[in-house]
């Protein structure tokens, strides 16, 4: 017996469809753009399910994954998109193209997502993006799943990873538990891995057709399309991410803190014989019993915090960047 083939299937170049999907184009987006939008009147009547079945008859490789169940408000996943060719802006002064990175966070129950463009993947950019995602969600989940980048995890381990001190303070500020996923296991946080790919395949061609002059312009463009993306009906559930979020998850999220988190950098500094440490070009006092010790120092825009074995032993207002050789002594 010969395999069944729909009468309209002979008029479609399936080789081209296959090559487009291998380049990263989602099959649904190909159907939406080439069959419904630009096709003939007869092509426009082809439903996506019929189109999908015909494609799978010719290329039947279908990956199988087990479905995970997440209670509302319990888990959030975050990550950066790996390959984002064409994402960036043109510097108005140098006229050089400045590449950027795409950050994403997702609430696992409703799959409500937040996307933001950052200049890099450094800790300051990452913490600001996570804080922005909580503001967008208008609440804080119980846990956040992260990979083993140095900005989140100091030392990776399959069962007991060492969380980066700055990320740990950030998690305490928002009363959220950080969960470091197993190294080399992307399916441990498969939801954000998948949605970053889907979102980029959808918005990437639109971004590459435009010229942006700043990272703010890109984020305005991304936020506009993010609203549309979250309100698209998911065929699997029959409702949008936004509806699932508003009806089943938003009320389960924890409240936001009254003040936003102020990120900082960590460094080590040895205490001088006069009980001061040097930060930049100025000096700050610590208790005399720590003389000759090497302590951990957290530097923010407004303060200097000194720690000895996770215990804060001194805190000072940070002097202005233009000041030199000044002493702050308690």
PDB file of C-alpha atoms in Angstrom:
ATOM      1  CA  UNK A   1       0.000   0.000   0.000  1.00  0.00           C
ATOM      2  CA  UNK A   2       1.163   3.551  -0.698  1.00  0.00           C
ATOM      3  CA  UNK A   3       1.268   6.091   2.121  1.00  0.00           C
ATOM      4  CA  UNK A   4      -1.572   8.581   2.193  1.00  0.00           C
ATOM      5  CA  UNK A   5      -0.819  12.076   0.899  1.00  0.00           C
ATOM      6  CA  UNK A   6      -3.253  15.000   0.971  1.00  0.00           C
ATOM      7  CA  UNK A   7      -4.339  16.298  -2.462  1.00  0.00           C
ATOM      8  CA  UNK A   8      -2.797  19.716  -1.819  1.00  0.00           C
ATOM      9  CA  UNK A   9       0.550  18.366  -0.557  1.00  0.00           C
ATOM     10  CA  UNK A  10       2.062  18.057  -4.049  1.00  0.00           C
ATOM     11  CA  UNK A  11       2.026  21.829  -4.497  1.00  0.00           C
ATOM     12  CA  UNK A  12       4.379  22.496  -1.547  1.00  0.00           C
ATOM     13  CA  UNK A  13       8.148  22.324  -1.745  1.00  0.00           C
ATOM     14  CA  UNK A  14       8.751  20.130   1.311  1.00  0.00           C
ATOM     15  CA  UNK A  15      12.514  20.181   0.763  1.00  0.00           C
ATOM     16  CA  UNK A  16      12.447  23.928   1.283  1.00  0.00           C
ATOM     17  CA  UNK A  17      10.292  23.532   4.391  1.00  0.00           C
ATOM     18  CA  UNK A  18      12.798  21.028   5.794  1.00  0.00           C
ATOM     19  CA  UNK A  19      15.788  23.277   5.068  1.00  0.00           C
ATOM     20  CA  UNK A  20      14.067  26.263   6.711  1.00  0.00           C
ATOM     21  CA  UNK A  21      13.346  24.276   9.890  1.00  0.00           C
ATOM     22  CA  UNK A  22      16.967  23.092  10.002  1.00  0.00           C
ATOM     23  CA  UNK A  23      18.009  26.759   9.980  1.00  0.00           C
ATOM     24  CA  UNK A  24      15.934  27.315  13.113  1.00  0.00           C
ATOM     25  CA  UNK A  25      12.576  28.472  11.706  1.00  0.00           C
ATOM     26  CA  UNK A  26       9.646  27.132  13.711  1.00  0.00           C
ATOM     27  CA  UNK A  27       7.285  25.027  11.576  1.00  0.00           C
ATOM     28  CA  UNK A  28       4.281  27.004  12.811  1.00  0.00           C
ATOM     29  CA  UNK A  29       5.922  30.305  11.898  1.00  0.00           C
ATOM     30  CA  UNK A  30       6.755  28.961   8.411  1.00  0.00           C
ATOM     31  CA  UNK A  31       3.118  27.924   7.930  1.00  0.00           C
ATOM     32  CA  UNK A  32       1.909  31.265   9.250  1.00  0.00           C
ATOM     33  CA  UNK A  33       4.152  33.302   6.933  1.00  0.00           C
ATOM     34  CA  UNK A  34       4.361  31.244   3.727  1.00  0.00           C
ATOM     35  CA  UNK A  35       1.125  29.253   3.653  1.00  0.00           C
ATOM     36  CA  UNK A  36      -1.456  31.562   5.247  1.00  0.00           C
ATOM     37  CA  UNK A  37      -0.081  35.047   4.547  1.00  0.00           C
ATOM     38  CA  UNK A  38       1.603  34.753   1.140  1.00  0.00           C
ATOM     39  CA  UNK A  39      -0.039  31.609  -0.232  1.00  0.00           C
ATOM     40  CA  UNK A  40      -2.937  31.368  -2.681  1.00  0.00           C
ATOM     41  CA  UNK A  41      -6.581  31.198  -1.655  1.00  0.00           C
ATOM     42  CA  UNK A  42      -6.444  27.393  -1.704  1.00  0.00           C
ATOM     43  CA  UNK A  43      -3.256  27.387   0.400  1.00  0.00           C
ATOM     44  CA  UNK A  44      -4.847  29.701   2.960  1.00  0.00           C
ATOM     45  CA  UNK A  45      -7.476  27.019   3.662  1.00  0.00           C
ATOM     46  CA  UNK A  46      -4.794  24.544   4.771  1.00  0.00           C
ATOM     47  CA  UNK A  47      -4.918  24.208   8.537  1.00  0.00           C
ATOM     48  CA  UNK A  48      -1.763  24.003  10.568  1.00  0.00           C
ATOM     49  CA  UNK A  49      -2.543  20.530  11.931  1.00  0.00           C
ATOM     50  CA  UNK A  50      -2.923  19.162   8.390  1.00  0.00           C
ATOM     51  CA  UNK A  51       0.287  20.911   7.352  1.00  0.00           C
ATOM     52  CA  UNK A  52       2.115  19.496  10.397  1.00  0.00           C
ATOM     53  CA  UNK A  53       0.888  15.946   9.701  1.00  0.00           C
ATOM     54  CA  UNK A  54       2.059  16.072   6.086  1.00  0.00           C
ATOM     55  CA  UNK A  55       5.451  17.346   7.185  1.00  0.00           C
ATOM     56  CA  UNK A  56       5.810  14.588   9.802  1.00  0.00           C
ATOM     57  CA  UNK A  57       4.833  11.913   7.262  1.00  0.00           C
ATOM     58  CA  UNK A  58       7.882  12.933   5.252  1.00  0.00           C
ATOM     59  CA  UNK A  59      10.198  13.655   8.206  1.00  0.00           C
ATOM     60  CA  UNK A  60       8.866  11.557  11.095  1.00  0.00           C
ATOM     61  CA  UNK A  61      11.621  12.227  13.661  1.00  0.00           C
ATOM     62  CA  UNK A  62       9.735  13.376  16.759  1.00  0.00           C
ATOM     63  CA  UNK A  63      11.579  13.869  20.098  1.00  0.00           C
ATOM     64  CA  UNK A  64       9.818  12.570  23.215  1.00  0.00           C
ATOM     65  CA  UNK A  65       9.980  14.425  26.550  1.00  0.00           C
ATOM     66  CA  UNK A  66       8.112  13.808  29.774  1.00  0.00           C
ATOM     67  CA  UNK A  67       5.795  16.580  30.920  1.00  0.00           C
ATOM     68  CA  UNK A  68       6.609  18.320  34.216  1.00  0.00           C
ATOM     69  CA  UNK A  69       3.941  19.652  36.556  1.00  0.00           C
ATOM     70  CA  UNK A  70       4.711  22.915  38.400  1.00  0.00           C
ATOM     71  CA  UNK A  71       2.403  24.335  41.108  1.00  0.00           C
ATOM     72  CA  UNK A  72       1.501  28.020  40.580  1.00  0.00           C
ATOM     73  CA  UNK A  73       3.939  30.525  42.020  1.00  0.00           C
ATOM     74  CA  UNK A  74       6.524  27.906  42.933  1.00  0.00           C
ATOM     75  CA  UNK A  75       9.200  28.053  40.243  1.00  0.00           C
ATOM     76  CA  UNK A  76      10.803  30.513  37.849  1.00  0.00           C
ATOM     77  CA  UNK A  77      13.564  29.764  35.335  1.00  0.00           C
ATOM     78  CA  UNK A  78      16.057  32.265  33.850  1.00  0.00           C
ATOM     79  CA  UNK A  79      18.714  32.094  31.166  1.00  0.00           C
ATOM     80  CA  UNK A  80      20.388  33.904  28.283  1.00  0.00           C
ATOM     81  CA  UNK A  81      19.841  32.997  24.616  1.00  0.00           C
ATOM     82  CA  UNK A  82      22.939  31.432  23.137  1.00  0.00           C
ATOM     83  CA  UNK A  83      23.049  32.600  19.498  1.00  0.00           C
ATOM     84  CA  UNK A  84      21.436  35.963  18.748  1.00  0.00           C
ATOM     85  CA  UNK A  85      22.960  37.012  15.430  1.00  0.00           C
ATOM     86  CA  UNK A  86      21.754  40.486  14.486  1.00  0.00           C
ATOM     87  CA  UNK A  87      20.665  41.552  17.982  1.00  0.00           C
ATOM     88  CA  UNK A  88      22.240  44.935  18.742  1.00  0.00           C
ATOM     89  CA  UNK A  89      22.250  48.621  17.911  1.00  0.00           C
ATOM     90  CA  UNK A  90      24.301  51.099  15.901  1.00  0.00           C
ATOM     91  CA  UNK A  91      26.262  53.541  18.044  1.00  0.00           C
ATOM     92  CA  UNK A  92      25.225  57.059  16.888  1.00  0.00           C
ATOM     93  CA  UNK A  93      28.758  58.403  17.481  1.00  0.00           C
ATOM     94  CA  UNK A  94      31.074  55.701  16.159  1.00  0.00           C
ATOM     95  CA  UNK A  95      28.471  54.165  13.800  1.00  0.00           C
ATOM     96  CA  UNK A  96      29.733  50.768  14.888  1.00  0.00           C
ATOM     97  CA  UNK A  97      27.350  47.858  15.488  1.00  0.00           C
ATOM     98  CA  UNK A  98      27.187  46.941  19.195  1.00  0.00           C
ATOM     99  CA  UNK A  99      26.046  43.319  19.783  1.00  0.00           C
ATOM    100  CA  UNK A 100      23.753  42.598  22.733  1.00  0.00           C
ATOM    101  CA  UNK A 101      22.366  39.598  24.601  1.00  0.00           C
ATOM    102  CA  UNK A 102      18.790  38.374  25.124  1.00  0.00           C
ATOM    103  CA  UNK A 103      17.745  37.585  28.713  1.00  0.00           C
ATOM    104  CA  UNK A 104      14.631  35.575  29.496  1.00  0.00           C
ATOM    105  CA  UNK A 105      12.663  34.496  32.592  1.00  0.00           C
ATOM    106  CA  UNK A 106       9.573  32.294  32.736  1.00  0.00           C
ATOM    107  CA  UNK A 107       7.014  31.363  35.399  1.00  0.00           C
ATOM    108  CA  UNK A 108       6.754  27.598  35.009  1.00  0.00           C
ATOM    109  CA  UNK A 109       3.064  27.118  35.812  1.00  0.00           C
ATOM    110  CA  UNK A 110       1.572  29.663  33.390  1.00  0.00           C
ATOM    111  CA  UNK A 111       4.658  29.887  31.115  1.00  0.00           C
ATOM    112  CA  UNK A 112       4.292  33.674  31.300  1.00  0.00           C
ATOM    113  CA  UNK A 113       7.600  35.070  30.068  1.00  0.00           C
ATOM    114  CA  UNK A 114       9.718  38.189  30.349  1.00  0.00           C
ATOM    115  CA  UNK A 115      12.415  39.148  27.848  1.00  0.00           C
ATOM    116  CA  UNK A 116      15.013  41.907  28.033  1.00  0.00           C
ATOM    117  CA  UNK A 117      18.056  42.927  25.998  1.00  0.00           C
ATOM    118  CA  UNK A 118      21.262  43.564  27.953  1.00  0.00           C
ATOM    119  CA  UNK A 119      24.718  44.738  26.848  1.00  0.00           C
ATOM    120  CA  UNK A 120      26.381  41.610  28.286  1.00  0.00           C
ATOM    121  CA  UNK A 121      25.861  38.631  30.600  1.00  0.00           C
ATOM    122  CA  UNK A 122      27.788  40.051  33.547  1.00  0.00           C
ATOM    123  CA  UNK A 123      26.379  39.905  37.057  1.00  0.00           C
ATOM    124  CA  UNK A 124      25.194  43.517  37.219  1.00  0.00           C
ATOM    125  CA  UNK A 125      23.184  43.099  33.991  1.00  0.00           C
ATOM    126  CA  UNK A 126      21.852  39.719  35.097  1.00  0.00           C
ATOM    127  CA  UNK A 127      20.672  40.921  38.532  1.00  0.00           C
ATOM    128  CA  UNK A 128      19.010  43.990  37.018  1.00  0.00           C
ATOM    129  CA  UNK A 129      17.213  41.762  34.497  1.00  0.00           C
ATOM    130  CA  UNK A 130      15.943  39.342  37.157  1.00  0.00           C
ATOM    131  CA  UNK A 131      14.704  42.289  39.244  1.00  0.00           C
ATOM    132  CA  UNK A 132      12.937  43.705  36.154  1.00  0.00           C
ATOM    133  CA  UNK A 133      11.301  40.339  35.539  1.00  0.00           C
ATOM    134  CA  UNK A 134       9.849  40.318  39.075  1.00  0.00           C
ATOM    135  CA  UNK A 135       8.484  43.820  38.483  1.00  0.00           C
ATOM    136  CA  UNK A 136       6.942  42.627  35.217  1.00  0.00           C
ATOM    137  CA  UNK A 137       5.382  39.617  36.988  1.00  0.00           C
ATOM    138  CA  UNK A 138       4.238  41.962  39.807  1.00  0.00           C
ATOM    139  CA  UNK A 139       5.419  39.410  42.348  1.00  0.00           C
ATOM    140  CA  UNK A 140       8.137  36.972  43.352  1.00  0.00           C
ATOM    141  CA  UNK A 141       8.017  33.150  42.986  1.00  0.00           C
ATOM    142  CA  UNK A 142       9.352  30.798  45.657  1.00  0.00           C
ATOM    143  CA  UNK A 143      12.366  29.465  43.716  1.00  0.00           C
ATOM    144  CA  UNK A 144      14.457  30.431  40.685  1.00  0.00           C
ATOM    145  CA  UNK A 145      16.344  27.888  38.561  1.00  0.00           C
ATOM    146  CA  UNK A 146      19.723  29.053  37.240  1.00  0.00           C
ATOM    147  CA  UNK A 147      22.643  27.545  35.356  1.00  0.00           C
ATOM    148  CA  UNK A 148      26.216  27.374  36.619  1.00  0.00           C
ATOM    149  CA  UNK A 149      27.600  30.652  35.292  1.00  0.00           C
ATOM    150  CA  UNK A 150      30.002  32.439  37.664  1.00  0.00           C
ATOM    151  CA  UNK A 151      27.494  35.266  38.114  1.00  0.00           C
ATOM    152  CA  UNK A 152      25.165  32.803  39.881  1.00  0.00           C
ATOM    153  CA  UNK A 153      27.320  29.889  41.076  1.00  0.00           C
ATOM    154  CA  UNK A 154      30.849  30.131  42.447  1.00  0.00           C
ATOM    155  CA  UNK A 155      31.525  26.389  42.433  1.00  0.00           C
ATOM    156  CA  UNK A 156      29.320  23.957  40.509  1.00  0.00           C
ATOM    157  CA  UNK A 157      28.271  20.682  42.116  1.00  0.00           C
ATOM    158  CA  UNK A 158      25.647  18.101  41.205  1.00  0.00           C
ATOM    159  CA  UNK A 159      23.992  18.216  44.633  1.00  0.00           C
ATOM    160  CA  UNK A 160      25.461  21.093  46.681  1.00  0.00           C
ATOM    161  CA  UNK A 161      26.624  24.019  44.529  1.00  0.00           C
ATOM    162  CA  UNK A 162      28.173  27.134  46.092  1.00  0.00           C
ATOM    163  CA  UNK A 163      25.988  30.134  45.263  1.00  0.00           C
ATOM    164  CA  UNK A 164      27.735  33.375  44.310  1.00  0.00           C
ATOM    165  CA  UNK A 165      27.723  35.680  47.401  1.00  0.00           C
ATOM    166  CA  UNK A 166      26.195  38.617  45.525  1.00  0.00           C
ATOM    167  CA  UNK A 167      23.491  36.447  43.983  1.00  0.00           C
ATOM    168  CA  UNK A 168      22.844  34.958  47.433  1.00  0.00           C
ATOM    169  CA  UNK A 169      22.268  38.451  48.896  1.00  0.00           C
ATOM    170  CA  UNK A 170      19.998  39.257  45.951  1.00  0.00           C
ATOM    171  CA  UNK A 171      17.953  36.092  46.629  1.00  0.00           C
ATOM    172  CA  UNK A 172      17.658  36.972  50.322  1.00  0.00           C
ATOM    173  CA  UNK A 173      16.497  40.484  49.456  1.00  0.00           C
ATOM    174  CA  UNK A 174      13.647  39.079  47.335  1.00  0.00           C
ATOM    175  CA  UNK A 175      13.024  36.108  49.666  1.00  0.00           C
ATOM    176  CA  UNK A 176      13.529  33.586  46.879  1.00  0.00           C
ATOM    177  CA  UNK A 177      15.474  30.307  46.907  1.00  0.00           C
ATOM    178  CA  UNK A 178      18.105  29.931  44.145  1.00  0.00           C
ATOM    179  CA  UNK A 179      18.337  26.444  42.602  1.00  0.00           C
ATOM    180  CA  UNK A 180      21.515  25.626  40.666  1.00  0.00           C
ATOM    181  CA  UNK A 181      20.786  23.063  37.967  1.00  0.00           C
ATOM    182  CA  UNK A 182      23.059  20.093  37.254  1.00  0.00           C
ATOM    183  CA  UNK A 183      26.034  20.983  35.032  1.00  0.00           C
ATOM    184  CA  UNK A 184      25.543  19.947  31.412  1.00  0.00           C
ATOM    185  CA  UNK A 185      21.824  19.185  31.820  1.00  0.00           C
ATOM    186  CA  UNK A 186      19.870  21.891  29.895  1.00  0.00           C
ATOM    187  CA  UNK A 187      16.619  19.920  30.253  1.00  0.00           C
ATOM    188  CA  UNK A 188      16.659  20.660  33.983  1.00  0.00           C
ATOM    189  CA  UNK A 189      15.269  24.083  32.986  1.00  0.00           C
ATOM    190  CA  UNK A 190      13.823  23.152  29.622  1.00  0.00           C
ATOM    191  CA  UNK A 191      10.973  25.677  29.674  1.00  0.00           C
ATOM    192  CA  UNK A 192      13.173  28.768  29.444  1.00  0.00           C
ATOM    193  CA  UNK A 193      15.548  27.006  27.030  1.00  0.00           C
ATOM    194  CA  UNK A 194      12.637  26.274  24.682  1.00  0.00           C
ATOM    195  CA  UNK A 195      10.796  29.588  24.961  1.00  0.00           C
ATOM    196  CA  UNK A 196      13.968  31.600  24.332  1.00  0.00           C
ATOM    197  CA  UNK A 197      14.370  29.728  21.056  1.00  0.00           C
ATOM    198  CA  UNK A 198      10.715  30.140  20.092  1.00  0.00           C
ATOM    199  CA  UNK A 199      10.666  33.844  20.947  1.00  0.00           C
ATOM    200  CA  UNK A 200      13.919  34.566  19.107  1.00  0.00           C
ATOM    201  CA  UNK A 201      12.803  32.690  15.972  1.00  0.00           C
ATOM    202  CA  UNK A 202       9.652  34.820  16.030  1.00  0.00           C
ATOM    203  CA  UNK A 203      11.138  38.236  16.777  1.00  0.00           C
ATOM    204  CA  UNK A 204      14.641  37.785  15.360  1.00  0.00           C
ATOM    205  CA  UNK A 205      13.702  38.417  11.687  1.00  0.00           C
ATOM    206  CA  UNK A 206      11.764  41.535  12.746  1.00  0.00           C
ATOM    207  CA  UNK A 207      14.757  42.892  14.671  1.00  0.00           C
ATOM    208  CA  UNK A 208      17.178  42.260  11.808  1.00  0.00           C
ATOM    209  CA  UNK A 209      14.995  44.351   9.492  1.00  0.00           C
ATOM    210  CA  UNK A 210      15.251  47.449  11.731  1.00  0.00           C
ATOM    211  CA  UNK A 211      18.105  49.726  12.800  1.00  0.00           C
ATOM    212  CA  UNK A 212      18.221  50.728  16.474  1.00  0.00           C
ATOM    213  CA  UNK A 213      20.236  53.624  17.919  1.00  0.00           C
ATOM    214  CA  UNK A 214      20.332  52.511  21.560  1.00  0.00           C
ATOM    215  CA  UNK A 215      19.660  49.535  23.770  1.00  0.00           C
ATOM    216  CA  UNK A 216      16.604  51.369  25.112  1.00  0.00           C
ATOM    217  CA  UNK A 217      15.051  51.390  21.641  1.00  0.00           C
ATOM    218  CA  UNK A 218      15.574  47.639  21.336  1.00  0.00           C
ATOM    219  CA  UNK A 219      13.947  46.996  24.713  1.00  0.00           C
ATOM    220  CA  UNK A 220      10.923  49.119  23.780  1.00  0.00           C
ATOM    221  CA  UNK A 221      10.552  47.059  20.595  1.00  0.00           C
ATOM    222  CA  UNK A 222      10.994  43.764  22.495  1.00  0.00           C
ATOM    223  CA  UNK A 223       8.511  44.764  25.219  1.00  0.00           C
ATOM    224  CA  UNK A 224       5.869  45.644  22.619  1.00  0.00           C
ATOM    225  CA  UNK A 225       6.208  42.252  20.931  1.00  0.00           C
ATOM    226  CA  UNK A 226       6.460  40.493  24.300  1.00  0.00           C
ATOM    227  CA  UNK A 227       2.921  41.630  25.128  1.00  0.00           C
ATOM    228  CA  UNK A 228       1.713  40.139  21.826  1.00  0.00           C
ATOM    229  CA  UNK A 229       3.679  36.937  22.457  1.00  0.00           C
ATOM    230  CA  UNK A 230       2.199  36.429  25.926  1.00  0.00           C
ATOM    231  CA  UNK A 231      -1.330  36.986  24.625  1.00  0.00           C
ATOM    232  CA  UNK A 232      -1.056  34.523  21.720  1.00  0.00           C
ATOM    233  CA  UNK A 233      -3.320  31.503  22.196  1.00  0.00           C
ATOM    234  CA  UNK A 234      -1.364  28.332  22.990  1.00  0.00           C
ATOM    235  CA  UNK A 235      -2.836  25.516  20.912  1.00  0.00           C
ATOM    236  CA  UNK A 236      -1.945  22.910  23.540  1.00  0.00           C
ATOM    237  CA  UNK A 237      -3.954  24.646  26.273  1.00  0.00           C
ATOM    238  CA  UNK A 238      -6.491  26.710  24.333  1.00  0.00           C
ATOM    239  CA  UNK A 239      -5.657  29.852  26.333  1.00  0.00           C
ATOM    240  CA  UNK A 240      -2.848  32.387  26.317  1.00  0.00           C
ATOM    241  CA  UNK A 241       0.049  32.651  28.748  1.00  0.00           C
ATOM    242  CA  UNK A 242      -1.403  35.944  29.969  1.00  0.00           C
ATOM    243  CA  UNK A 243      -4.777  34.361  30.811  1.00  0.00           C
ATOM    244  CA  UNK A 244      -3.165  31.485  32.700  1.00  0.00           C
ATOM    245  CA  UNK A 245      -0.981  33.946  34.589  1.00  0.00           C
ATOM    246  CA  UNK A 246      -3.810  36.291  35.594  1.00  0.00           C
ATOM    247  CA  UNK A 247      -6.297  33.542  36.459  1.00  0.00           C
ATOM    248  CA  UNK A 248      -4.055  30.989  38.152  1.00  0.00           C
ATOM    249  CA  UNK A 249      -0.639  32.313  39.182  1.00  0.00           C
ATOM    250  CA  UNK A 250      -0.418  36.052  39.783  1.00  0.00           C
ATOM    251  CA  UNK A 251      -2.204  35.812  43.145  1.00  0.00           C
ATOM    252  CA  UNK A 252       0.154  33.026  44.277  1.00  0.00           C
ATOM    253  CA  UNK A 253       3.324  35.116  43.897  1.00  0.00           C
ATOM    254  CA  UNK A 254       5.034  36.679  46.890  1.00  0.00           C
ATOM    255  CA  UNK A 255       5.058  40.440  47.351  1.00  0.00           C
ATOM    256  CA  UNK A 256       7.858  42.622  46.023  1.00  0.00           C
ATOM    257  CA  UNK A 257      10.218  44.251  48.568  1.00  0.00           C
ATOM    258  CA  UNK A 258       9.700  47.934  49.296  1.00  0.00           C
ATOM    259  CA  UNK A 259      13.070  48.868  47.777  1.00  0.00           C
ATOM    260  CA  UNK A 260      14.871  47.554  44.730  1.00  0.00           C
ATOM    261  CA  UNK A 261      18.100  45.629  45.206  1.00  0.00           C
ATOM    262  CA  UNK A 262      21.337  47.554  44.770  1.00  0.00           C
ATOM    263  CA  UNK A 263      23.908  45.371  43.075  1.00  0.00           C
ATOM    264  CA  UNK A 264      27.597  45.504  43.923  1.00  0.00           C
ATOM    265  CA  UNK A 265      31.009  44.062  43.209  1.00  0.00           C
ATOM    266  CA  UNK A 266      33.093  41.901  45.550  1.00  0.00           C
ATOM    267  CA  UNK A 267      36.835  42.140  46.149  1.00  0.00           C
ATOM    268  CA  UNK A 268      39.347  41.150  48.831  1.00  0.00           C
ATOM    269  CA  UNK A 269      41.325  43.761  50.741  1.00  0.00           C
ATOM    270  CA  UNK A 270      44.039  43.436  53.405  1.00  0.00           C
ATOM    271  CA  UNK A 271      43.662  45.525  56.575  1.00  0.00           C
ATOM    272  CA  UNK A 272      46.512  48.007  57.040  1.00  0.00           C
ATOM    273  CA  UNK A 273      48.334  48.459  60.407  1.00  0.00           C
ATOM    274  CA  UNK A 274      46.207  51.588  61.010  1.00  0.00           C
ATOM    275  CA  UNK A 275      42.985  49.464  60.841  1.00  0.00           C
ATOM    276  CA  UNK A 276      41.939  50.785  57.412  1.00  0.00           C
ATOM    277  CA  UNK A 277      41.419  49.150  54.049  1.00  0.00           C
ATOM    278  CA  UNK A 278      41.902  50.865  50.710  1.00  0.00           C
ATOM    279  CA  UNK A 279      39.069  50.929  48.153  1.00  0.00           C
ATOM    280  CA  UNK A 280      39.814  52.823  44.951  1.00  0.00           C
ATOM    281  CA  UNK A 281      41.815  55.854  46.184  1.00  0.00           C
ATOM    282  CA  UNK A 282      40.253  56.199  49.651  1.00  0.00           C
ATOM    283  CA  UNK A 283      40.520  54.450  53.041  1.00  0.00           C
ATOM    284  CA  UNK A 284      37.834  52.984  55.331  1.00  0.00           C
ATOM    285  CA  UNK A 285      38.194  51.744  58.918  1.00  0.00           C
ATOM    286  CA  UNK A 286      37.464  48.272  60.300  1.00  0.00           C
ATOM    287  CA  UNK A 287      37.694  46.974  63.917  1.00  0.00           C
ATOM    288  CA  UNK A 288      41.324  46.752  65.087  1.00  0.00           C
ATOM    289  CA  UNK A 289      41.185  42.974  65.774  1.00  0.00           C
ATOM    290  CA  UNK A 290      41.165  42.393  61.999  1.00  0.00           C
ATOM    291  CA  UNK A 291      44.537  44.056  61.362  1.00  0.00           C
ATOM    292  CA  UNK A 292      46.646  42.083  58.830  1.00  0.00           C
ATOM    293  CA  UNK A 293      43.631  39.953  57.807  1.00  0.00           C
ATOM    294  CA  UNK A 294      42.337  39.761  54.252  1.00  0.00           C
ATOM    295  CA  UNK A 295      38.603  40.552  54.299  1.00  0.00           C
ATOM    296  CA  UNK A 296      35.788  40.435  51.762  1.00  0.00           C
ATOM    297  CA  UNK A 297      34.475  43.818  50.635  1.00  0.00           C
ATOM    298  CA  UNK A 298      31.209  44.534  48.832  1.00  0.00           C
ATOM    299  CA  UNK A 299      31.245  47.768  46.831  1.00  0.00           C
ATOM    300  CA  UNK A 300      28.025  49.413  45.662  1.00  0.00           C
ATOM    301  CA  UNK A 301      27.351  52.863  44.272  1.00  0.00           C
ATOM    302  CA  UNK A 302      26.497  54.210  47.731  1.00  0.00           C
ATOM    303  CA  UNK A 303      28.226  52.036  50.348  1.00  0.00           C
ATOM    304  CA  UNK A 304      31.262  49.964  51.349  1.00  0.00           C
ATOM    305  CA  UNK A 305      30.523  46.773  53.336  1.00  0.00           C
ATOM    306  CA  UNK A 306      33.308  44.724  54.933  1.00  0.00           C
ATOM    307  CA  UNK A 307      32.810  41.041  55.841  1.00  0.00           C
ATOM    308  CA  UNK A 308      34.819  38.515  57.847  1.00  0.00           C
ATOM    309  CA  UNK A 309      33.633  34.916  57.432  1.00  0.00           C
ATOM    310  CA  UNK A 310      30.170  36.037  56.213  1.00  0.00           C
ATOM    311  CA  UNK A 311      29.751  38.419  59.184  1.00  0.00           C
ATOM    312  CA  UNK A 312      29.604  42.125  58.382  1.00  0.00           C
ATOM    313  CA  UNK A 313      32.143  43.939  60.552  1.00  0.00           C
ATOM    314  CA  UNK A 314      31.944  47.450  59.040  1.00  0.00           C
ATOM    315  CA  UNK A 315      29.814  49.564  56.739  1.00  0.00           C
ATOM    316  CA  UNK A 316      30.596  53.038  55.368  1.00  0.00           C
ATOM    317  CA  UNK A 317      29.102  55.540  52.993  1.00  0.00           C
ATOM    318  CA  UNK A 318      31.163  55.404  49.797  1.00  0.00           C
ATOM    319  CA  UNK A 319      33.107  58.564  49.018  1.00  0.00           C
ATOM    320  CA  UNK A 320      32.735  60.243  45.636  1.00  0.00           C
ATOM    321  CA  UNK A 321      34.820  58.983  42.724  1.00  0.00           C
ATOM    322  CA  UNK A 322      36.586  62.363  42.455  1.00  0.00           C
ATOM    323  CA  UNK A 323      37.902  62.225  46.031  1.00  0.00           C
ATOM    324  CA  UNK A 324      41.470  61.005  46.628  1.00  0.00           C
ATOM    325  CA  UNK A 325      43.334  60.017  49.794  1.00  0.00           C
ATOM    326  CA  UNK A 326      40.389  60.592  52.147  1.00  0.00           C
ATOM    327  CA  UNK A 327      39.899  58.606  55.395  1.00  0.00           C
ATOM    328  CA  UNK A 328      36.536  57.458  56.729  1.00  0.00           C
ATOM    329  CA  UNK A 329      37.022  56.378  60.345  1.00  0.00           C
ATOM    330  CA  UNK A 330      34.643  55.098  63.001  1.00  0.00           C
TER     331      UNK A 330
END
